[in-house]
N, CA, C and O atoms as a Tinker XYZ file with bonds, in Angstrom:
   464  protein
     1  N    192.433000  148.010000   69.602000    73     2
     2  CA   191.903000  148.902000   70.599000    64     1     3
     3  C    192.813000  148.846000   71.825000    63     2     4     5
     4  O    193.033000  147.806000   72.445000    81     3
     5  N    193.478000  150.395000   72.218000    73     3     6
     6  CA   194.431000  149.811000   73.131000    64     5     7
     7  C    193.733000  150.522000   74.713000    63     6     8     9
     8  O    192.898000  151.423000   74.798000    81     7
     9  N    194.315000  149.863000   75.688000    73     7    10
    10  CA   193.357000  151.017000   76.326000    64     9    11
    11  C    193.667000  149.525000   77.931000    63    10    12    13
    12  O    193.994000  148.383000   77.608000    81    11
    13  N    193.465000  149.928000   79.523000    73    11    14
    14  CA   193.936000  149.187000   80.296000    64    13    15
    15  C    192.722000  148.060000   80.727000    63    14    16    17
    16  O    191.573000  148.502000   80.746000    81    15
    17  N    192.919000  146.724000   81.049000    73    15    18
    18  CA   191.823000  145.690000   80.787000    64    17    19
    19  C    191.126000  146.235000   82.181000    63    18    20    21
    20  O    191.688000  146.999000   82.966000    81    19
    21  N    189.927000  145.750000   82.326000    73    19    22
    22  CA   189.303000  146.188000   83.619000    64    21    23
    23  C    189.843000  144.424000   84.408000    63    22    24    25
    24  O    190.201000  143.303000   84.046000    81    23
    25  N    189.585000  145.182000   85.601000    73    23    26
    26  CA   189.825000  143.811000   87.098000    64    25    27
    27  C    188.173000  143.715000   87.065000    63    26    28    29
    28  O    187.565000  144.778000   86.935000    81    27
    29  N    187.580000  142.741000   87.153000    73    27    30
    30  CA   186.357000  142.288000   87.522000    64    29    31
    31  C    186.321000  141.300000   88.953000    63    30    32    33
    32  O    187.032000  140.347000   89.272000    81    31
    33  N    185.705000  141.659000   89.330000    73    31    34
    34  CA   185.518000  141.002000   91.050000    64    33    35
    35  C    184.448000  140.488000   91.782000    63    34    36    37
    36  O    183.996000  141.348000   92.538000    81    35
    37  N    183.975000  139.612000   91.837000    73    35    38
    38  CA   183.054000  138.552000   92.232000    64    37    39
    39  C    183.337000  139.299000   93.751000    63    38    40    41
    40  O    184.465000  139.312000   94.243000    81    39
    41  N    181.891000  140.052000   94.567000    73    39    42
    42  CA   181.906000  139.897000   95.480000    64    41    43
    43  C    180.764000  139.035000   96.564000    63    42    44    45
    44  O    179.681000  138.560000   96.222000    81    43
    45  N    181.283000  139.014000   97.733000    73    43    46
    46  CA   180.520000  137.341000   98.013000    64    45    47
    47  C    179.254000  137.481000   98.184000    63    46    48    49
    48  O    178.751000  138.604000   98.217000    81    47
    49  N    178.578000  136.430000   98.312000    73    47    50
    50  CA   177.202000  136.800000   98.506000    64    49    51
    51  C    176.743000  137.044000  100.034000    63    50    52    53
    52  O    177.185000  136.260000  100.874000    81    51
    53  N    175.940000  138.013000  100.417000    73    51    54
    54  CA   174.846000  138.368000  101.778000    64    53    55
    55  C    174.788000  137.388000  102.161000    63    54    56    57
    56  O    174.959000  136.472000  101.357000    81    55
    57  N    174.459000  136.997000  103.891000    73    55    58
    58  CA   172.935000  135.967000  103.630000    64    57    59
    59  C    172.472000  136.544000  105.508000    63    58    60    61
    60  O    173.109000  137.409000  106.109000    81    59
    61  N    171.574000  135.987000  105.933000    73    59    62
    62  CA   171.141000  136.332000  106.994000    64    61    63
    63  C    171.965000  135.093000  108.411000    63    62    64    65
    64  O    172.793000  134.201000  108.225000    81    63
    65  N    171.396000  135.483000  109.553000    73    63    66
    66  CA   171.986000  134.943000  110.371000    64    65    67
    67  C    171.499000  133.120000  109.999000    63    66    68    69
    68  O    172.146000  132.274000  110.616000    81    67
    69  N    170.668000  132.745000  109.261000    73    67    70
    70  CA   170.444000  131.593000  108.880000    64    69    71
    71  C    170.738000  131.064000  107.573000    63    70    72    73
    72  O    170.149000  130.206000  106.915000    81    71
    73  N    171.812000  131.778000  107.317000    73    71    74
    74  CA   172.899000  131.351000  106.152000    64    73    75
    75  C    171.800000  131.672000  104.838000    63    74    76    77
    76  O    172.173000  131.232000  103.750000    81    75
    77  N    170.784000  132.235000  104.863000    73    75    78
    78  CA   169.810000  132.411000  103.323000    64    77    79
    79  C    170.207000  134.009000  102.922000    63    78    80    81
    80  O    170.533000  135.002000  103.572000    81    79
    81  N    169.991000  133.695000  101.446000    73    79    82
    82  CA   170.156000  135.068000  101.064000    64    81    83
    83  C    169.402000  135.873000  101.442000    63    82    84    85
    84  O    168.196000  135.727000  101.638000    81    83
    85  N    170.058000  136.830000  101.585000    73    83    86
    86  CA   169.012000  138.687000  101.584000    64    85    87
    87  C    168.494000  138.688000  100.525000    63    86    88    89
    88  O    168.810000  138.379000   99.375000    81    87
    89  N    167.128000  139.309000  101.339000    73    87    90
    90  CA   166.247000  139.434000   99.810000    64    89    91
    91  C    165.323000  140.714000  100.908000    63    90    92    93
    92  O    165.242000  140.626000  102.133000    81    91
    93  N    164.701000  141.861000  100.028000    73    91    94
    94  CA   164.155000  142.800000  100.701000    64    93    95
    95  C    162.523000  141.915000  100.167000    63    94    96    97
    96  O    161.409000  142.167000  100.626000    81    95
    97  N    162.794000  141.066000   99.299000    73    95    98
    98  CA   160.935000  140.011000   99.405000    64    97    99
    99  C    161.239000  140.069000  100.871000    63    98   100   101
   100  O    160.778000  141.038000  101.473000    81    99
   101  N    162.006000  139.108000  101.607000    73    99   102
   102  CA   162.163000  138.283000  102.434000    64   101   103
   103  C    161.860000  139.215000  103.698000    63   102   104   105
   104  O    161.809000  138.678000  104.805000    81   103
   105  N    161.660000  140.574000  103.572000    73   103   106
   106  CA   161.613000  141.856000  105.163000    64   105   107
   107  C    162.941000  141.790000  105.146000    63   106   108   109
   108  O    163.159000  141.308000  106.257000    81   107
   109  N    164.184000  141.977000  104.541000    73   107   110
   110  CA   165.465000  142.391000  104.563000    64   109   111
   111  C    165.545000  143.794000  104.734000    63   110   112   113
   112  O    164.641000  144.510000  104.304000    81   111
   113  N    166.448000  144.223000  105.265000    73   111   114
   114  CA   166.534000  145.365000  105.098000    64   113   115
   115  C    167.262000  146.575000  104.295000    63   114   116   117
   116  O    168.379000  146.619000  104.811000    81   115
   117  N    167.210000  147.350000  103.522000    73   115   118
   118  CA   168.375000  147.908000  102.565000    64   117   119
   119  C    168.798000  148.965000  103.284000    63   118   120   121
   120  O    168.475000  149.040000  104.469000    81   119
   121  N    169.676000  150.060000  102.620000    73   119   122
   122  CA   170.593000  150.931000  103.235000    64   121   123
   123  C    169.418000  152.034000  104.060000    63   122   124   125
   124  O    169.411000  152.529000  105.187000    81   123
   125  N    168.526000  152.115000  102.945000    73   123   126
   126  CA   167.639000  153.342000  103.538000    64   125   127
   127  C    166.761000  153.349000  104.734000    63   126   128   129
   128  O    166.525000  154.317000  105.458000    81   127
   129  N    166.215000  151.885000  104.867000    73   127   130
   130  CA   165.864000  151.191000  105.750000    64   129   131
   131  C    166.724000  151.481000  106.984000    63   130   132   133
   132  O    166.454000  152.270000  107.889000    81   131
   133  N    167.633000  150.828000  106.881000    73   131   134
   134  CA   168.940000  150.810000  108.379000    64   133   135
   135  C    168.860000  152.541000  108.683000    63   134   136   137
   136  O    168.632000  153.077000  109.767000    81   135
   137  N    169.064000  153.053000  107.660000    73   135   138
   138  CA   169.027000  154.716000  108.374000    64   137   139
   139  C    168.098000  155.459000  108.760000    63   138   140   141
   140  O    168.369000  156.451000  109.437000    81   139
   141  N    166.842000  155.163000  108.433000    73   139   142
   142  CA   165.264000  155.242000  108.710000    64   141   143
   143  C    165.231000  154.204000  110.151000    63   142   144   145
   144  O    164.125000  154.119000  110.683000    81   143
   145  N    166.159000  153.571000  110.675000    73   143   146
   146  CA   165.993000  152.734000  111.737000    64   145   147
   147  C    166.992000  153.552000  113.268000    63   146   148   149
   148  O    167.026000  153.294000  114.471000    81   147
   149  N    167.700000  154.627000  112.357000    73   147   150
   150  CA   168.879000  155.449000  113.300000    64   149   151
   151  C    169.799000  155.150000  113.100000    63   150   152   153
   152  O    170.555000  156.047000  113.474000    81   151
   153  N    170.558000  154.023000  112.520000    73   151   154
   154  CA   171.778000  153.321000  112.195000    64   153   155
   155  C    173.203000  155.078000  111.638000    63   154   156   157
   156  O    172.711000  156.034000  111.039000    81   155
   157  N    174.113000  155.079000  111.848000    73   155   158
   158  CA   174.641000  156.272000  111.304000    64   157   159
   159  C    174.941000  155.162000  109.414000    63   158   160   161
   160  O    175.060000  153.986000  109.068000    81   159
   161  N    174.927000  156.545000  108.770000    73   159   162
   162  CA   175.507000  156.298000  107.492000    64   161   163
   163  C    176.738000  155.851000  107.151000    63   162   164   165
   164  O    177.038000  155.019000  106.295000    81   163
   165  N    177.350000  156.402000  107.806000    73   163   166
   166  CA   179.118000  156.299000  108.343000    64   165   167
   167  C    179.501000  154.465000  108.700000    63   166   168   169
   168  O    180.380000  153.687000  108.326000    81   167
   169  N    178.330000  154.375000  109.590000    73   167   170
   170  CA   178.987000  153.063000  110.085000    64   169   171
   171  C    178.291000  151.980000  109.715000    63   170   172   173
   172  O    178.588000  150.901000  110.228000    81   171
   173  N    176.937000  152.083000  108.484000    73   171   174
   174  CA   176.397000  151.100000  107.981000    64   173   175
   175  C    177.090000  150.921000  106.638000    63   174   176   177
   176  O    177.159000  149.751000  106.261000    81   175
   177  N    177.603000  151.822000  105.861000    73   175   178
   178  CA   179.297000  152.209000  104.813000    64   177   179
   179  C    179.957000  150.896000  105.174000    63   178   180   181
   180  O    179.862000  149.782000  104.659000    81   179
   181  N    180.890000  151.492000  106.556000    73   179   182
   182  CA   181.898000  150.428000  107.492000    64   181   183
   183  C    180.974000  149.502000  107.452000    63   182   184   185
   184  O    181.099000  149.064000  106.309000    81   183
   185  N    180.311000  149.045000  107.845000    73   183   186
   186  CA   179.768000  147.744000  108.498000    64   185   187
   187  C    179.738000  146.467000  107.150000    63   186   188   189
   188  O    179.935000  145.277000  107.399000    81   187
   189  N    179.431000  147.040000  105.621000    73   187   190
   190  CA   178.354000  146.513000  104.894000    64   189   191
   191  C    180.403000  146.378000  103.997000    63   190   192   193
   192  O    180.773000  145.377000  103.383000    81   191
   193  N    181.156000  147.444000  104.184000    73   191   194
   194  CA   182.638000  147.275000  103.542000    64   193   195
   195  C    183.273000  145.807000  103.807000    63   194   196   197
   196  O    183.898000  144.938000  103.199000    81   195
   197  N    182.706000  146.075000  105.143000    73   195   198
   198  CA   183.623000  144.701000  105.621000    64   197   199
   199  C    182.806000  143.164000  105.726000    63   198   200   201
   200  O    182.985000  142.042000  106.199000    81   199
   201  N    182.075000  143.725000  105.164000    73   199   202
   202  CA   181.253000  141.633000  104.727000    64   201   203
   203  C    182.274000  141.373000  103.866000    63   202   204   205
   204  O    182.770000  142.204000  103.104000    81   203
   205  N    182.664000  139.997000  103.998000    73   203   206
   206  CA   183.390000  139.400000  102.864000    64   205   207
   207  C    185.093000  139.964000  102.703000    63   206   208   209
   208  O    186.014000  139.327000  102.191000    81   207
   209  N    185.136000  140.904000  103.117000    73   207   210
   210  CA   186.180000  141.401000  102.809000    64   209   211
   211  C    187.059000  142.028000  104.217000    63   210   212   213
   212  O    186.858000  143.135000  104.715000    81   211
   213  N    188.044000  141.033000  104.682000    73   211   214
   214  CA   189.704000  141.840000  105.414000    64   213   215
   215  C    190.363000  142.411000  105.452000    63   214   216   217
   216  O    191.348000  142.103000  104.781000    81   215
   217  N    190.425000  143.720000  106.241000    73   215   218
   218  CA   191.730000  144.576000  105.315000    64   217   219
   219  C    193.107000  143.742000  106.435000    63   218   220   221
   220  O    192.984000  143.050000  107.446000    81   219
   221  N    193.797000  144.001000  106.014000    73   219   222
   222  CA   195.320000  142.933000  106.409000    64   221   223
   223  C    195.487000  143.413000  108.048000    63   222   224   225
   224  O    195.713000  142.561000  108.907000    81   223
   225  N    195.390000  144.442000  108.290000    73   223   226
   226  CA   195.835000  145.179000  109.724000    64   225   227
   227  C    194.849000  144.299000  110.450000    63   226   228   229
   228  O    195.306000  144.088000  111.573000    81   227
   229  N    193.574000  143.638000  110.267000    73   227   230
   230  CA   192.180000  143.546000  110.972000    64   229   231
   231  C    191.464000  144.805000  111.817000    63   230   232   233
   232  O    190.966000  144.558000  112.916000    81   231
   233  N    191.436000  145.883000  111.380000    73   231   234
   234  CA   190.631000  146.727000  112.091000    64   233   235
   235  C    189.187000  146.747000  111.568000    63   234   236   237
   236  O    188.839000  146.106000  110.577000    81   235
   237  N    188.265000  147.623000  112.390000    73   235   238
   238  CA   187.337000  147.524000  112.063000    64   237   239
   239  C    186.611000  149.008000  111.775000    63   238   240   241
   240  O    185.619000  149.214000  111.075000    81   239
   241  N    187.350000  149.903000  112.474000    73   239   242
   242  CA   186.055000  150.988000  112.484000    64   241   243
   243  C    187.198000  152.027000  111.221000    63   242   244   245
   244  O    188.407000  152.157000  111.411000    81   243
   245  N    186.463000  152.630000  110.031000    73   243   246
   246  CA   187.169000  153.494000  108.939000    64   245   247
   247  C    186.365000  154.547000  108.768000    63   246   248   249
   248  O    185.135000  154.506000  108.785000    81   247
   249  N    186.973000  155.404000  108.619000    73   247   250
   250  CA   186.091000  156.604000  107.712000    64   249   251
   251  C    186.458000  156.282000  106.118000    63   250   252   253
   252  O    187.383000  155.847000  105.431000    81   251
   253  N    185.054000  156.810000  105.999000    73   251   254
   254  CA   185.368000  156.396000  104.102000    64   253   255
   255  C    186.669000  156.604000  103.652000    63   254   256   257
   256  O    187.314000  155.639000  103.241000    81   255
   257  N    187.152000  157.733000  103.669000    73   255   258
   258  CA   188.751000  157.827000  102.817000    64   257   259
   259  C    189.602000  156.472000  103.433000    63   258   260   261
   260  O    190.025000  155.631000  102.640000    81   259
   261  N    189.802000  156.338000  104.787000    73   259   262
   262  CA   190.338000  154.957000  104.831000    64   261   263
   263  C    190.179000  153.927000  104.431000    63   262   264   265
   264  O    191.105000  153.123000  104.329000    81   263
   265  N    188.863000  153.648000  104.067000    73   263   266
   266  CA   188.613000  152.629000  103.341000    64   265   267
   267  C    188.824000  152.681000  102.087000    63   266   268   269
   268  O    189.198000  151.639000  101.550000    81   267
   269  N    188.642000  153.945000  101.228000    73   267   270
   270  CA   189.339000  153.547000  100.261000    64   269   271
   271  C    190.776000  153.383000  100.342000    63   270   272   273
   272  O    190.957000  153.342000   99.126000    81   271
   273  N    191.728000  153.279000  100.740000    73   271   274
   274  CA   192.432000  153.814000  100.747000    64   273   275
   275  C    193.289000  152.345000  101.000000    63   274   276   277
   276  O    194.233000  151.805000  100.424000    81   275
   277  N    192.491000  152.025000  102.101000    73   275   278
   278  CA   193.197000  150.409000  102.767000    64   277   279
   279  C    192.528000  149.104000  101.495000    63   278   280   281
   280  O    193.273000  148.286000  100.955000    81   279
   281  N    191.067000  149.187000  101.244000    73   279   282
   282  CA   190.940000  148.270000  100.617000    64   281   283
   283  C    191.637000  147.798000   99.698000    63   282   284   285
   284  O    192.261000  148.626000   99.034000    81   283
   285  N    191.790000  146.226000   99.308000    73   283   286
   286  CA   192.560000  145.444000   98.643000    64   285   287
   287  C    191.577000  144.279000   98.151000    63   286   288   289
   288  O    191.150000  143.590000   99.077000    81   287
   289  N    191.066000  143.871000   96.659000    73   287   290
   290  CA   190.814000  142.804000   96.634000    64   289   291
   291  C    190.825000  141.641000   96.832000    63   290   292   293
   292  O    189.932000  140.803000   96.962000    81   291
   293  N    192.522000  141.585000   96.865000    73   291   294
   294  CA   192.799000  139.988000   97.341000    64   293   295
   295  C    192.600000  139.556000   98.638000    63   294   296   297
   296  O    192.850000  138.383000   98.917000    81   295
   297  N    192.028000  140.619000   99.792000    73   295   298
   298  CA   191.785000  140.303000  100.852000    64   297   299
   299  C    190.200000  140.283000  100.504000    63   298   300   301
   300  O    189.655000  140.801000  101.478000    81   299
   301  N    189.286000  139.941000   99.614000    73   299   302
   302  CA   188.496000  139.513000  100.028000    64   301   303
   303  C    188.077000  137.975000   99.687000    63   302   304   305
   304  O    188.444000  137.272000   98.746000    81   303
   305  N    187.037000  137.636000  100.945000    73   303   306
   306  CA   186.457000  136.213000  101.213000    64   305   307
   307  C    185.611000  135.451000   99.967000    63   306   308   309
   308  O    184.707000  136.070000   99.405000    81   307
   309  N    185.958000  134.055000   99.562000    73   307   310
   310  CA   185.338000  133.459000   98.302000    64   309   311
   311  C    183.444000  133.298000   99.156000    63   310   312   313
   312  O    182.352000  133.366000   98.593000    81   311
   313  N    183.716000  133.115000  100.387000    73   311   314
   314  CA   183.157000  132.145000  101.082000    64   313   315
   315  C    181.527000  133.671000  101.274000    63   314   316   317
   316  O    181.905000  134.811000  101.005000    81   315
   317  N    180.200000  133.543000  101.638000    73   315   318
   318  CA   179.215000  133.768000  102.175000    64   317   319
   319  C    179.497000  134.728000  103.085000    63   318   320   321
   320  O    180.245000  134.359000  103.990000    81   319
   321  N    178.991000  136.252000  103.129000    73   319   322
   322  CA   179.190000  136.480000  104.762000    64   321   323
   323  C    178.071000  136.951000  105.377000    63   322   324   325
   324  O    177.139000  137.658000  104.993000    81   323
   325  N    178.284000  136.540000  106.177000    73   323   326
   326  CA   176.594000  136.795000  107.751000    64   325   327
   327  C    176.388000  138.227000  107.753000    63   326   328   329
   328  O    177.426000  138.837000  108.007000    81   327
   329  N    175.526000  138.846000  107.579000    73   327   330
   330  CA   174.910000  139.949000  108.032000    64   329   331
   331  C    174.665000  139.865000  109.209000    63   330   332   333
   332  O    173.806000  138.997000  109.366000    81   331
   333  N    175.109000  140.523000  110.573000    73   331   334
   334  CA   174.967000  140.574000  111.849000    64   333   335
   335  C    174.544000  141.515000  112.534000    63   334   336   337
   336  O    175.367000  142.321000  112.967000    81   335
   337  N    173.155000  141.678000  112.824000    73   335   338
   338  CA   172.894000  143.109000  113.106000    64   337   339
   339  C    173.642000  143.440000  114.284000    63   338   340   341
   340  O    174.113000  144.548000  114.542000    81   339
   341  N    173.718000  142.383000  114.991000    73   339   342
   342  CA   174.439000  142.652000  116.629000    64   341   343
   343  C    175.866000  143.478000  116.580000    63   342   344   345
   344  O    176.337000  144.218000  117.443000    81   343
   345  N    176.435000  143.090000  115.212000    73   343   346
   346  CA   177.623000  143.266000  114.853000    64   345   347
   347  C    177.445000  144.775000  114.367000    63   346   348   349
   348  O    178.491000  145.407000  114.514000    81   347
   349  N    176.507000  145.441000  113.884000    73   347   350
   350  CA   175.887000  146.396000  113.246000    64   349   351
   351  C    175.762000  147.728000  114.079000    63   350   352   353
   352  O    176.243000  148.861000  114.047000    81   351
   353  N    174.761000  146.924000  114.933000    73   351   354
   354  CA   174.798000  147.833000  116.132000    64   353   355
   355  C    176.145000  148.642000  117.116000    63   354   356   357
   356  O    176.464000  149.802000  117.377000    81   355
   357  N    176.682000  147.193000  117.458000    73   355   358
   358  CA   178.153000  147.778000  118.131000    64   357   359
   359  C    178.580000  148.716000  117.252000    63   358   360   361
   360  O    178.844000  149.802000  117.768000    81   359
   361  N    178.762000  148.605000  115.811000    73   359   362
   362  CA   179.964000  149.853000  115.010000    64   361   363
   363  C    179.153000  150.907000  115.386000    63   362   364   365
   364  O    179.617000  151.965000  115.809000    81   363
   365  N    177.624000  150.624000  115.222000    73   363   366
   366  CA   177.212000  152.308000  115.071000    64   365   367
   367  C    177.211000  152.744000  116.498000    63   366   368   369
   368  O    177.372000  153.962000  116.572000    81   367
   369  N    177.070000  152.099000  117.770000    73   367   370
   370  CA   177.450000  152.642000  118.623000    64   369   371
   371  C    178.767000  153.178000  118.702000    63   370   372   373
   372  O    178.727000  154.119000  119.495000    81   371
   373  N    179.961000  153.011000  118.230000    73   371   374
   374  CA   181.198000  153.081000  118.244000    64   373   375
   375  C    181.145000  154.685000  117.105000    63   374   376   377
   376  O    181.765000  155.720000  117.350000    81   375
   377  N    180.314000  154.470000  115.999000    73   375   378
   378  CA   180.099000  155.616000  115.457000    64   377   379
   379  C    179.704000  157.035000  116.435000    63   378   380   381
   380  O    180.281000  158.120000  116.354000    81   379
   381  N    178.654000  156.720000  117.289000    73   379   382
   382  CA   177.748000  157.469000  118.152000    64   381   383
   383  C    178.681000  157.987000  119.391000    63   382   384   385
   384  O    178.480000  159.089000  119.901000    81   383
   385  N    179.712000  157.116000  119.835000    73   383   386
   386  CA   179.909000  158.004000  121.013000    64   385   387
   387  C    181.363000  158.475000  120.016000    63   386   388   389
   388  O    182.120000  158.904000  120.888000    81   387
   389  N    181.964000  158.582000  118.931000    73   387   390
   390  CA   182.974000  159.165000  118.613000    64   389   391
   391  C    182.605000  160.677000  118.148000    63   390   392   393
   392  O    183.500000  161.373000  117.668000    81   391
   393  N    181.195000  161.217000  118.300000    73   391   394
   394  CA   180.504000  162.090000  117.589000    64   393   395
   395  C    180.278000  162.689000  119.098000    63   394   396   397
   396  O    180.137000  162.112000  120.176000    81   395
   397  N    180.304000  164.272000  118.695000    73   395   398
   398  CA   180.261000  165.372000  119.673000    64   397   399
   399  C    178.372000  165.008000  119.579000    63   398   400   401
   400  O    177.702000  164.294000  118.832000    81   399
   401  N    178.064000  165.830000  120.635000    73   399   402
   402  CA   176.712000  165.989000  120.651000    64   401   403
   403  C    175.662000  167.067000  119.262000    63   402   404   405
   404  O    174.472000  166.949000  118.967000    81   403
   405  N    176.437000  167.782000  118.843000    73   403   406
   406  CA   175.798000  168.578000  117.695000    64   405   407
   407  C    175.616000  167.281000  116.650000    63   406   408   409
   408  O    174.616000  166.710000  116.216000    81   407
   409  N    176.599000  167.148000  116.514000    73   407   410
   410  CA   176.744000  165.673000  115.394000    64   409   411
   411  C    175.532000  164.401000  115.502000    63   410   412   413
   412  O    175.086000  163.778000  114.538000    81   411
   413  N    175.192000  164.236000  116.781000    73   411   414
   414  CA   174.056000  162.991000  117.212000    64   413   415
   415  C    173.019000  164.218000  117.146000    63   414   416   417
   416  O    172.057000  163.866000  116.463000    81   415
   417  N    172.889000  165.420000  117.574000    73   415   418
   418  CA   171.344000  165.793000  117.176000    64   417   419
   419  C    170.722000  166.275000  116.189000    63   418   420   421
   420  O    169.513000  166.329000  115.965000    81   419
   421  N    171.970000  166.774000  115.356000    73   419   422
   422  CA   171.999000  166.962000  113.439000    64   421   423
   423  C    171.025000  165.809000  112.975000    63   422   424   425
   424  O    169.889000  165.896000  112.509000    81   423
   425  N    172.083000  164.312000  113.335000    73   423   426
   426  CA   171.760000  163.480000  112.494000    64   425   427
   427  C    170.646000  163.015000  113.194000    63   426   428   429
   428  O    170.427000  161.844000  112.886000    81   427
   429  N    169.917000  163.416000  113.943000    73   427   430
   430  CA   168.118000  163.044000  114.925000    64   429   431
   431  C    167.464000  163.665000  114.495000    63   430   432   433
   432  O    166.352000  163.142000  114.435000    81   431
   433  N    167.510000  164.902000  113.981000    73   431   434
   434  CA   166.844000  166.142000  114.186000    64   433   435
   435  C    165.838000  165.690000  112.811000    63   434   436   437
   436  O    164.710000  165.919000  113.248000    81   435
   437  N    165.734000  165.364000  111.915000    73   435   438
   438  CA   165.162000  164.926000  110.540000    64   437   439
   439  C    164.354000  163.947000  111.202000    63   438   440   441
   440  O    163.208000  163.868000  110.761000    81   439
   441  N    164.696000  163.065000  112.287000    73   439   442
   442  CA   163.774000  161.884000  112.334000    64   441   443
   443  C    163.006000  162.288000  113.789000    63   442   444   445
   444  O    162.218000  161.427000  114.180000    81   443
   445  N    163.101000  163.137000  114.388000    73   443   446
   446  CA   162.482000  164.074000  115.796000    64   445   447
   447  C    161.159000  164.422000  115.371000    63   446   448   449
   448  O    161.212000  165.209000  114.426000    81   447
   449  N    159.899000  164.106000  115.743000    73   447   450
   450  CA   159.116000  165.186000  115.398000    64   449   451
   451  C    158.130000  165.033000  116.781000    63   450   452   453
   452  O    157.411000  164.083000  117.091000    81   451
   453  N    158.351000  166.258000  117.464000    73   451   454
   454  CA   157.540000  166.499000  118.779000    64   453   455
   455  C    156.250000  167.096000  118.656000    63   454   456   457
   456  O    156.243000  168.182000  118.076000    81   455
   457  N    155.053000  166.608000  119.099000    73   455   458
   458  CA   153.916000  167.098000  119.247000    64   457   459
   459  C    153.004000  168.086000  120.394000    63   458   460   461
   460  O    152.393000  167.522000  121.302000    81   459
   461  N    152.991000  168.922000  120.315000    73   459   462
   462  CA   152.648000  169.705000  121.013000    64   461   463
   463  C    151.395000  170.006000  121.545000    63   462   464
   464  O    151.265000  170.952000  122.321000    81   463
């Protein structure tokens, strides 16, 4: 059978700011969660890319095509990485003011509901 071997890749494990795993038992939170919280999509992507994993330059903020684009396996970490919401927050602020104002009330406008 001829055909190209796959790369398989151990990536590291979650854990919270008290070094335990994520667990949504535990009130963790998952992707849908963070965006149901306002978080942008864009920068919980970025945020969740870069657990465990360095791209060589050290930057931090990508749009998806950059990230694919830069990622490299061998830059990623054997070791645990911290989920930091603090850390979380800053990107998506960094997301938020790189966005015109149509862009922040697009992505509000679904979670807006005014009572009259």
């Amino acid at each position: 059978m001829a055909g190209i071997v796959p790369v398989y890749v151990h990536c590291p494990l979650i854990t919270d700011e008290n070094h335990k795993k994520l667990s949504k038992r535990c009130g963790h939170s998952s992707y849908e969660d963070l965006i149901e919280q306002g978080f942008v999509s864009e920068a919980v992507v970025n945020y969740v890319a870069l657990l465990g994993w360095c791209p060589s330059d050290n930057r931090e903020i990508f749009s998806l095509e950059e990230l694919v684009e830069a990622f490299d396996y061998h830059h990623m970490s054997k070791s645990p990485a911290v989920f930091d919401v603090v850390k979380l927050k800053w990107m998506n602020g960094e997301y938020l003011k790189a966005m015109d104002f149509r862009q922040v009330l697009s992505s509000w406008q679904s979670r807006i509901s005014v009572k009259l």
